[in-house]
PDB file of N, CA and C in Angstrom:
ATOM      1  N   SER A   1       8.687  -7.115   8.742  1.00 61.00           N
ATOM      2  CA  SER A   1       8.151  -6.488   7.299  1.00 61.00           C
ATOM      3  C   SER A   1       6.926  -7.009   6.816  1.00 61.00           C
ATOM      4  N   THR A   2       6.553  -6.184   5.914  1.00 72.00           N
ATOM      5  CA  THR A   2       5.080  -6.650   5.283  1.00 72.00           C
ATOM      6  C   THR A   2       5.430  -7.757   4.385  1.00 72.00           C
ATOM      7  N   ASN A   3       4.396  -8.659   4.154  1.00 77.00           N
ATOM      8  CA  ASN A   3       4.097  -9.492   3.029  1.00 77.00           C
ATOM      9  C   ASN A   3       3.901  -9.050   2.063  1.00 77.00           C
ATOM     10  N   ARG A   4       4.631  -9.020   0.933  1.00 77.00           N
ATOM     11  CA  ARG A   4       4.567  -8.591  -0.344  1.00 77.00           C
ATOM     12  C   ARG A   4       5.108 -10.016  -1.441  1.00 77.00           C
ATOM     13  N   PRO A   5       4.583  -9.814  -2.492  1.00 78.00           N
ATOM     14  CA  PRO A   5       4.750 -10.811  -3.393  1.00 78.00           C
ATOM     15  C   PRO A   5       6.479 -10.687  -4.029  1.00 78.00           C
ATOM     16  N   GLU A   6       6.779  -9.446  -3.527  1.00 79.00           N
ATOM     17  CA  GLU A   6       8.138  -9.227  -4.531  1.00 79.00           C
ATOM     18  C   GLU A   6       9.286 -10.093  -3.655  1.00 79.00           C
ATOM     19  N   TRP A   7       8.980 -10.424  -2.283  1.00 83.00           N
ATOM     20  CA  TRP A   7       9.941 -10.900  -1.670  1.00 83.00           C
ATOM     21  C   TRP A   7       9.984 -12.192  -2.065  1.00 83.00           C
ATOM     22  N   ILE A   8       8.739 -13.048  -2.616  1.00 85.00           N
ATOM     23  CA  ILE A   8       9.150 -14.428  -3.052  1.00 85.00           C
ATOM     24  C   ILE A   8       9.729 -14.376  -4.444  1.00 85.00           C
ATOM     25  N   PHE A   9       9.319 -13.584  -5.167  1.00 84.00           N
ATOM     26  CA  PHE A   9      10.346 -13.423  -6.742  1.00 84.00           C
ATOM     27  C   PHE A   9      11.590 -13.266  -6.508  1.00 84.00           C
ATOM     28  N   LEU A  10      11.796 -12.305  -5.446  1.00 85.00           N
ATOM     29  CA  LEU A  10      13.279 -11.944  -5.126  1.00 85.00           C
ATOM     30  C   LEU A  10      14.019 -13.233  -4.834  1.00 85.00           C
ATOM     31  N   GLN A  11      13.538 -14.292  -3.733  1.00 88.00           N
ATOM     32  CA  GLN A  11      14.106 -15.364  -3.297  1.00 88.00           C
ATOM     33  C   GLN A  11      14.338 -16.131  -4.441  1.00 88.00           C
ATOM     34  N   PHE A  12      13.610 -16.459  -5.316  1.00 89.00           N
ATOM     35  CA  PHE A  12      13.863 -17.258  -6.274  1.00 89.00           C
ATOM     36  C   PHE A  12      14.789 -16.549  -7.435  1.00 89.00           C
ATOM     37  N   ALA A  13      14.969 -15.470  -7.549  1.00 86.00           N
ATOM     38  CA  ALA A  13      15.788 -14.756  -8.595  1.00 86.00           C
ATOM     39  C   ALA A  13      17.181 -14.635  -7.948  1.00 86.00           C
ATOM     40  N   LEU A  14      17.361 -14.753  -6.553  1.00 87.00           N
ATOM     41  CA  LEU A  14      18.460 -14.799  -5.924  1.00 87.00           C
ATOM     42  C   LEU A  14      19.138 -15.967  -6.096  1.00 87.00           C
ATOM     43  N   ALA A  15      18.089 -17.280  -5.604  1.00 90.00           N
ATOM     44  CA  ALA A  15      18.572 -18.448  -5.964  1.00 90.00           C
ATOM     45  C   ALA A  15      19.035 -18.979  -7.377  1.00 90.00           C
ATOM     46  N   LYS A  16      18.402 -18.535  -8.545  1.00 89.00           N
ATOM     47  CA  LYS A  16      18.457 -18.558  -9.725  1.00 89.00           C
ATOM     48  C   LYS A  16      20.163 -17.815 -10.131  1.00 89.00           C
ATOM     49  N   LEU A  17      20.261 -16.598  -9.558  1.00 87.00           N
ATOM     50  CA  LEU A  17      21.686 -16.413  -9.723  1.00 87.00           C
ATOM     51  C   LEU A  17      22.721 -16.848  -9.208  1.00 87.00           C
ATOM     52  N   GLY A  18      22.522 -17.768  -8.068  1.00 89.00           N
ATOM     53  CA  GLY A  18      23.625 -18.349  -7.220  1.00 89.00           C
ATOM     54  C   GLY A  18      24.046 -17.186  -6.204  1.00 89.00           C
ATOM     55  N   ALA A  19      23.162 -16.143  -5.830  1.00 88.00           N
ATOM     56  CA  ALA A  19      23.396 -15.432  -4.779  1.00 88.00           C
ATOM     57  C   ALA A  19      23.127 -15.679  -3.364  1.00 88.00           C
ATOM     58  N   ILE A  20      23.710 -15.526  -2.454  1.00 88.00           N
ATOM     59  CA  ILE A  20      23.416 -16.009  -1.127  1.00 88.00           C
ATOM     60  C   ILE A  20      22.387 -15.080  -0.452  1.00 88.00           C
ATOM     61  N   LEU A  21      21.255 -15.447   0.104  1.00 88.00           N
ATOM     62  CA  LEU A  21      20.232 -14.769   0.784  1.00 88.00           C
ATOM     63  C   LEU A  21      20.695 -14.540   2.153  1.00 88.00           C
ATOM     64  N   VAL A  22      20.862 -13.500   2.731  1.00 89.00           N
ATOM     65  CA  VAL A  22      20.930 -13.174   4.116  1.00 89.00           C
ATOM     66  C   VAL A  22      19.707 -12.177   4.760  1.00 89.00           C
ATOM     67  N   THR A  23      18.932 -12.806   5.666  1.00 86.00           N
ATOM     68  CA  THR A  23      17.847 -12.338   5.979  1.00 86.00           C
ATOM     69  C   THR A  23      18.280 -11.392   7.312  1.00 86.00           C
ATOM     70  N   VAL A  24      17.586 -10.226   7.408  1.00 88.00           N
ATOM     71  CA  VAL A  24      17.843  -9.520   8.777  1.00 88.00           C
ATOM     72  C   VAL A  24      16.909  -9.363   9.520  1.00 88.00           C
ATOM     73  N   ASN A  25      16.884  -9.645  10.874  1.00 85.00           N
ATOM     74  CA  ASN A  25      15.864  -9.696  11.972  1.00 85.00           C
ATOM     75  C   ASN A  25      15.320  -8.240  12.028  1.00 85.00           C
ATOM     76  N   THR A  26      14.221  -7.816  11.740  1.00 83.00           N
ATOM     77  CA  THR A  26      13.489  -6.443  11.539  1.00 83.00           C
ATOM     78  C   THR A  26      13.645  -5.999  12.959  1.00 83.00           C
ATOM     79  N   SER A  27      13.946  -6.943  14.166  1.00 86.00           N
ATOM     80  CA  SER A  27      13.966  -5.690  15.400  1.00 86.00           C
ATOM     81  C   SER A  27      15.388  -5.553  15.828  1.00 86.00           C
ATOM     82  N   LEU A  28      16.551  -5.915  14.774  1.00 87.00           N
ATOM     83  CA  LEU A  28      18.085  -5.200  15.027  1.00 87.00           C
ATOM     84  C   LEU A  28      17.947  -3.967  14.898  1.00 87.00           C
ATOM     85  N   ARG A  29      18.998  -3.448  15.440  1.00 91.00           N
ATOM     86  CA  ARG A  29      19.120  -1.939  15.226  1.00 91.00           C
ATOM     87  C   ARG A  29      20.500  -1.463  14.644  1.00 91.00           C
ATOM     88  N   ALA A  30      20.761  -0.310  14.305  1.00 94.00           N
ATOM     89  CA  ALA A  30      21.669   0.176  13.520  1.00 94.00           C
ATOM     90  C   ALA A  30      22.967  -0.593  13.714  1.00 94.00           C
ATOM     91  N   ALA A  31      23.604  -0.686  14.770  1.00 94.00           N
ATOM     92  CA  ALA A  31      24.987  -1.153  15.024  1.00 94.00           C
ATOM     93  C   ALA A  31      25.001  -2.738  14.761  1.00 94.00           C
ATOM     94  N   GLU A  32      23.696  -3.376  15.001  1.00 94.00           N
ATOM     95  CA  GLU A  32      23.752  -4.851  14.844  1.00 94.00           C
ATOM     96  C   GLU A  32      23.683  -5.074  13.339  1.00 94.00           C
ATOM     97  N   VAL A  33      22.740  -4.396  12.605  1.00 93.00           N
ATOM     98  CA  VAL A  33      22.642  -4.250  11.116  1.00 93.00           C
ATOM     99  C   VAL A  33      24.014  -3.962  10.323  1.00 93.00           C
ATOM    100  N   GLY A  34      24.426  -3.084  10.932  1.00 94.00           N
ATOM    101  CA  GLY A  34      25.914  -2.813  10.371  1.00 94.00           C
ATOM    102  C   GLY A  34      26.838  -4.031  10.536  1.00 94.00           C
ATOM    103  N   TYR A  35      26.848  -4.823  11.520  1.00 95.00           N
ATOM    104  CA  TYR A  35      27.759  -5.546  11.953  1.00 95.00           C
ATOM    105  C   TYR A  35      27.747  -6.826  11.237  1.00 95.00           C
ATOM    106  N   LEU A  36      26.305  -7.282  10.869  1.00 93.00           N
ATOM    107  CA  LEU A  36      26.069  -8.405  10.002  1.00 93.00           C
ATOM    108  C   LEU A  36      26.021  -8.213   8.844  1.00 93.00           C
ATOM    109  N   LEU A  37      25.631  -6.820   8.073  1.00 94.00           N
ATOM    110  CA  LEU A  37      25.790  -6.651   6.633  1.00 94.00           C
ATOM    111  C   LEU A  37      27.457  -6.551   6.252  1.00 94.00           C
ATOM    112  N   ASN A  38      28.098  -5.995   6.902  1.00 94.00           N
ATOM    113  CA  ASN A  38      29.525  -5.857   6.700  1.00 94.00           C
ATOM    114  C   ASN A  38      30.111  -7.107   6.953  1.00 94.00           C
ATOM    115  N   ASN A  39      30.143  -7.804   7.735  1.00 93.00           N
ATOM    116  CA  ASN A  39      30.504  -9.036   8.113  1.00 93.00           C
ATOM    117  C   ASN A  39      30.178 -10.217   6.946  1.00 93.00           C
ATOM    118  N   CYS A  40      29.226 -10.165   6.476  1.00 93.00           N
ATOM    119  CA  CYS A  40      28.761 -11.156   5.679  1.00 93.00           C
ATOM    120  C   CYS A  40      29.068 -10.792   4.102  1.00 93.00           C
ATOM    121  N   GLY A  41      29.295  -9.504   3.984  1.00 91.00           N
ATOM    122  CA  GLY A  41      30.098  -8.969   2.676  1.00 91.00           C
ATOM    123  C   GLY A  41      28.887  -8.815   1.823  1.00 91.00           C
ATOM    124  N   ALA A  42      27.732  -8.367   2.355  1.00 91.00           N
ATOM    125  CA  ALA A  42      26.602  -7.804   1.560  1.00 91.00           C
ATOM    126  C   ALA A  42      26.987  -6.498   0.779  1.00 91.00           C
ATOM    127  N   ARG A  43      26.262  -6.625  -0.542  1.00 90.00           N
ATOM    128  CA  ARG A  43      26.513  -5.442  -1.744  1.00 90.00           C
ATOM    129  C   ARG A  43      25.214  -4.799  -2.012  1.00 90.00           C
ATOM    130  N   ILE A  44      24.278  -5.485  -1.651  1.00 90.00           N
ATOM    131  CA  ILE A  44      22.771  -4.781  -2.063  1.00 90.00           C
ATOM    132  C   ILE A  44      21.921  -5.581  -0.927  1.00 90.00           C
ATOM    133  N   VAL A  45      21.065  -4.362  -0.703  1.00 91.00           N
ATOM    134  CA  VAL A  45      19.872  -4.874   0.561  1.00 91.00           C
ATOM    135  C   VAL A  45      18.640  -4.542  -0.276  1.00 91.00           C
ATOM    136  N   PHE A  46      17.798  -5.311  -0.334  1.00 88.00           N
ATOM    137  CA  PHE A  46      16.285  -4.992  -0.689  1.00 88.00           C
ATOM    138  C   PHE A  46      15.480  -4.794   0.724  1.00 88.00           C
ATOM    139  N   SER A  47      14.550  -3.744   0.697  1.00 87.00           N
ATOM    140  CA  SER A  47      14.118  -3.174   1.837  1.00 87.00           C
ATOM    141  C   SER A  47      12.704  -2.506   1.352  1.00 87.00           C
ATOM    142  N   ILE A  48      11.978  -2.397   2.536  1.00 85.00           N
ATOM    143  CA  ILE A  48      10.791  -1.363   2.501  1.00 85.00           C
ATOM    144  C   ILE A  48      11.304  -0.067   3.007  1.00 85.00           C
ATOM    145  N   THR A  49      10.626   0.934   3.362  1.00 87.00           N
ATOM    146  CA  THR A  49      11.189   1.970   4.003  1.00 87.00           C
ATOM    147  C   THR A  49      10.845   2.036   5.461  1.00 87.00           C
ATOM    148  N   GLU A  50       9.881   1.659   5.992  1.00 87.00           N
ATOM    149  CA  GLU A  50       9.511   1.356   7.436  1.00 87.00           C
ATOM    150  C   GLU A  50       8.498   0.538   7.429  1.00 87.00           C
ATOM    151  N   PHE A  51       8.496  -0.066   9.010  1.00 85.00           N
ATOM    152  CA  PHE A  51       7.604  -0.984   9.339  1.00 85.00           C
ATOM    153  C   PHE A  51       7.307  -0.573  10.987  1.00 85.00           C
ATOM    154  N   ARG A  52       5.996  -0.668  11.413  1.00 86.00           N
ATOM    155  CA  ARG A  52       5.802  -0.343  12.738  1.00 86.00           C
ATOM    156  C   ARG A  52       6.444   0.597  13.556  1.00 86.00           C
ATOM    157  N   GLY A  53       6.742   1.746  12.689  1.00 88.00           N
ATOM    158  CA  GLY A  53       7.440   2.874  13.518  1.00 88.00           C
ATOM    159  C   GLY A  53       9.076   2.840  13.437  1.00 88.00           C
ATOM    160  N   VAL A  54       9.415   1.768  12.599  1.00 87.00           N
ATOM    161  CA  VAL A  54      11.239   1.844  12.602  1.00 87.00           C
ATOM    162  C   VAL A  54      11.304   2.198  11.203  1.00 87.00           C
ATOM    163  N   SER A  55      12.209   3.286  11.130  1.00 90.00           N
ATOM    164  CA  SER A  55      12.706   3.522   9.618  1.00 90.00           C
ATOM    165  C   SER A  55      13.797   2.684   9.470  1.00 90.00           C
ATOM    166  N   TYR A  56      13.630   1.562   8.147  1.00 89.00           N
ATOM    167  CA  TYR A  56      14.737   0.832   7.838  1.00 89.00           C
ATOM    168  C   TYR A  56      16.071   1.385   7.418  1.00 89.00           C
ATOM    169  N   LEU A  57      15.562   2.567   6.423  1.00 89.00           N
ATOM    170  CA  LEU A  57      16.431   3.568   5.663  1.00 89.00           C
ATOM    171  C   LEU A  57      17.264   4.444   6.854  1.00 89.00           C
ATOM    172  N   GLN A  58      16.842   4.692   7.829  1.00 92.00           N
ATOM    173  CA  GLN A  58      17.395   5.706   8.886  1.00 92.00           C
ATOM    174  C   GLN A  58      18.505   4.444   9.449  1.00 92.00           C
ATOM    175  N   GLU A  59      17.742   3.469   9.911  1.00 91.00           N
ATOM    176  CA  GLU A  59      18.812   2.349  10.313  1.00 91.00           C
ATOM    177  C   GLU A  59      20.074   2.093   9.554  1.00 91.00           C
ATOM    178  N   LEU A  60      19.606   1.606   8.340  1.00 91.00           N
ATOM    179  CA  LEU A  60      20.728   1.599   7.406  1.00 91.00           C
ATOM    180  C   LEU A  60      21.691   2.676   7.251  1.00 91.00           C
ATOM    181  N   ASP A  61      21.246   3.757   7.287  1.00 92.00           N
ATOM    182  CA  ASP A  61      22.112   4.944   7.229  1.00 92.00           C
ATOM    183  C   ASP A  61      23.061   5.113   8.448  1.00 92.00           C
ATOM    184  N   GLN A  62      22.578   4.665   9.201  1.00 93.00           N
ATOM    185  CA  GLN A  62      23.165   4.786  10.930  1.00 93.00           C
ATOM    186  C   GLN A  62      24.040   3.652  11.082  1.00 93.00           C
ATOM    187  N   SER A  63      24.031   2.631  10.305  1.00 93.00           N
ATOM    188  CA  SER A  63      24.687   0.945  10.566  1.00 93.00           C
ATOM    189  C   SER A  63      26.142   1.327  10.113  1.00 93.00           C
ATOM    190  N   GLY A  64      26.535   2.241   9.112  1.00 90.00           N
ATOM    191  CA  GLY A  64      28.219   2.363   8.903  1.00 90.00           C
ATOM    192  C   GLY A  64      28.317   1.321   7.582  1.00 90.00           C
ATOM    193  N   TRP A  65      27.023   0.707   7.043  1.00 92.00           N
ATOM    194  CA  TRP A  65      27.493  -0.303   5.902  1.00 92.00           C
ATOM    195  C   TRP A  65      27.079   0.552   4.711  1.00 92.00           C
ATOM    196  N   ARG A  66      27.593   0.640   3.592  1.00 91.00           N
ATOM    197  CA  ARG A  66      27.744   1.166   2.471  1.00 91.00           C
ATOM    198  C   ARG A  66      27.495   0.238   1.353  1.00 91.00           C
ATOM    199  N   GLY A  67      26.088   0.287   0.494  1.00 89.00           N
ATOM    200  CA  GLY A  67      25.992  -0.453  -0.553  1.00 89.00           C
ATOM    201  C   GLY A  67      24.851   0.214  -1.291  1.00 89.00           C
ATOM    202  N   GLN A  68      24.269  -0.811  -1.933  1.00 87.00           N
ATOM    203  CA  GLN A  68      23.270  -0.579  -2.930  1.00 87.00           C
ATOM    204  C   GLN A  68      21.704  -0.944  -1.957  1.00 87.00           C
ATOM    205  N   ILE A  69      20.851   0.027  -1.937  1.00 88.00           N
ATOM    206  CA  ILE A  69      19.674  -0.111  -1.189  1.00 88.00           C
ATOM    207  C   ILE A  69      18.436  -0.107  -2.333  1.00 88.00           C
ATOM    208  N   VAL A  70      17.757  -1.165  -2.498  1.00 84.00           N
ATOM    209  CA  VAL A  70      16.509  -1.175  -3.422  1.00 84.00           C
ATOM    210  C   VAL A  70      15.328  -1.435  -2.607  1.00 84.00           C
ATOM    211  N   ILE A  71      14.445  -0.133  -2.788  1.00 83.00           N
ATOM    212  CA  ILE A  71      13.282  -0.120  -2.088  1.00 83.00           C
ATOM    213  C   ILE A  71      12.003  -0.732  -2.756  1.00 83.00           C
ATOM    214  N   LEU A  72      11.559  -1.830  -1.987  1.00 80.00           N
ATOM    215  CA  LEU A  72      10.347  -2.395  -2.359  1.00 80.00           C
ATOM    216  C   LEU A  72       9.171  -2.351  -2.131  1.00 80.00           C
ATOM    217  N   GLU A  73       8.564  -1.007  -2.629  1.00 71.00           N
ATOM    218  CA  GLU A  73       7.326  -0.024  -2.477  1.00 71.00           C
ATOM    219  C   GLU A  73       6.762   0.211  -3.646  1.00 71.00           C
ATOM    220  N   GLU A  74       5.339   0.470  -3.428  1.00 65.00           N
ATOM    221  CA  GLU A  74       4.811   1.176  -4.340  1.00 65.00           C
ATOM    222  C   GLU A  74       5.281   2.267  -4.794  1.00 65.00           C
ATOM    223  N   GLY A  75       5.665   2.838  -6.043  1.00 60.00           N
ATOM    224  CA  GLY A  75       6.270   4.062  -6.406  1.00 60.00           C
ATOM    225  C   GLY A  75       7.888   3.873  -6.383  1.00 60.00           C
ATOM    226  N   SER A  76       8.297   2.842  -6.015  1.00 59.00           N
ATOM    227  CA  SER A  76      10.025   2.640  -6.028  1.00 59.00           C
ATOM    228  C   SER A  76      10.129   1.927  -7.319  1.00 59.00           C
ATOM    229  N   ARG A  77      11.093   1.643  -7.559  1.00 61.00           N
ATOM    230  CA  ARG A  77      11.629   0.946  -8.846  1.00 61.00           C
ATOM    231  C   ARG A  77      11.095  -0.152  -9.364  1.00 61.00           C
ATOM    232  N   SER A  78      10.851   0.016 -10.734  1.00 64.00           N
ATOM    233  CA  SER A  78      10.050  -1.238 -11.461  1.00 64.00           C
ATOM    234  C   SER A  78      11.024  -2.152 -11.706  1.00 64.00           C
ATOM    235  N   TRP A  79      10.368  -3.573 -11.976  1.00 63.00           N
ATOM    236  CA  TRP A  79      11.067  -4.606 -12.383  1.00 63.00           C
ATOM    237  C   TRP A  79      12.121  -4.295 -13.347  1.00 63.00           C
ATOM    238  N   ASP A  80      11.555  -3.440 -14.504  1.00 71.00           N
ATOM    239  CA  ASP A  80      12.487  -3.067 -15.357  1.00 71.00           C
ATOM    240  C   ASP A  80      13.816  -2.666 -15.047  1.00 71.00           C
ATOM    241  N   ASP A  81      13.417  -1.523 -14.070  1.00 70.00           N
ATOM    242  CA  ASP A  81      14.773  -1.043 -13.524  1.00 70.00           C
ATOM    243  C   ASP A  81      15.732  -1.871 -12.913  1.00 70.00           C
ATOM    244  N   LEU A  82      14.997  -2.661 -11.735  1.00 66.00           N
ATOM    245  CA  LEU A  82      15.813  -3.820 -11.168  1.00 66.00           C
ATOM    246  C   LEU A  82      16.569  -4.695 -12.408  1.00 66.00           C
ATOM    247  N   TRP A  83      16.160  -4.812 -13.555  1.00 69.00           N
ATOM    248  CA  TRP A  83      16.698  -6.121 -14.579  1.00 69.00           C
ATOM    249  C   TRP A  83      17.971  -4.918 -14.935  1.00 69.00           C
ATOM    250  N   GLU A  84      17.739  -3.810 -15.332  1.00 74.00           N
ATOM    251  CA  GLU A  84      18.901  -2.904 -15.709  1.00 74.00           C
ATOM    252  C   GLU A  84      19.485  -2.807 -14.807  1.00 74.00           C
ATOM    253  N   LEU A  85      19.420  -2.545 -13.638  1.00 68.00           N
ATOM    254  CA  LEU A  85      20.522  -2.519 -12.405  1.00 68.00           C
ATOM    255  C   LEU A  85      21.600  -3.835 -12.327  1.00 68.00           C
ATOM    256  N   GLY A  86      20.853  -5.060 -12.593  1.00 68.00           N
ATOM    257  CA  GLY A  86      21.582  -6.242 -12.414  1.00 68.00           C
ATOM    258  C   GLY A  86      22.557  -6.484 -13.717  1.00 68.00           C
ATOM    259  N   HIS A  87      22.346  -5.684 -14.769  1.00 68.00           N
ATOM    260  CA  HIS A  87      23.069  -5.665 -15.865  1.00 68.00           C
ATOM    261  C   HIS A  87      24.228  -4.620 -15.907  1.00 68.00           C
ATOM    262  N   THR A  88      24.308  -3.794 -15.148  1.00 63.00           N
ATOM    263  CA  THR A  88      25.383  -2.695 -15.119  1.00 63.00           C
ATOM    264  C   THR A  88      26.521  -2.961 -14.339  1.00 63.00           C
TER     265      THR A  88
END
């Protein structure tokens, strides 16, 4: 994935919340991603849309995992939107 400042803020925020951060290797494909996310009990995924020709959204869609996806890219949700999402 790309280097973005949001990843660092996200890691600190998750630690502050007491949430468990599970990283997903970007070379995994749909079946492997589905297994990982379903077995760890993930409820939300923070991601970018694609990198190096791989559509992460397509992989997530085909993985069988169903949960909240937050896109961390220009033009996606603002930090205020994320704050509100966390309080709903």
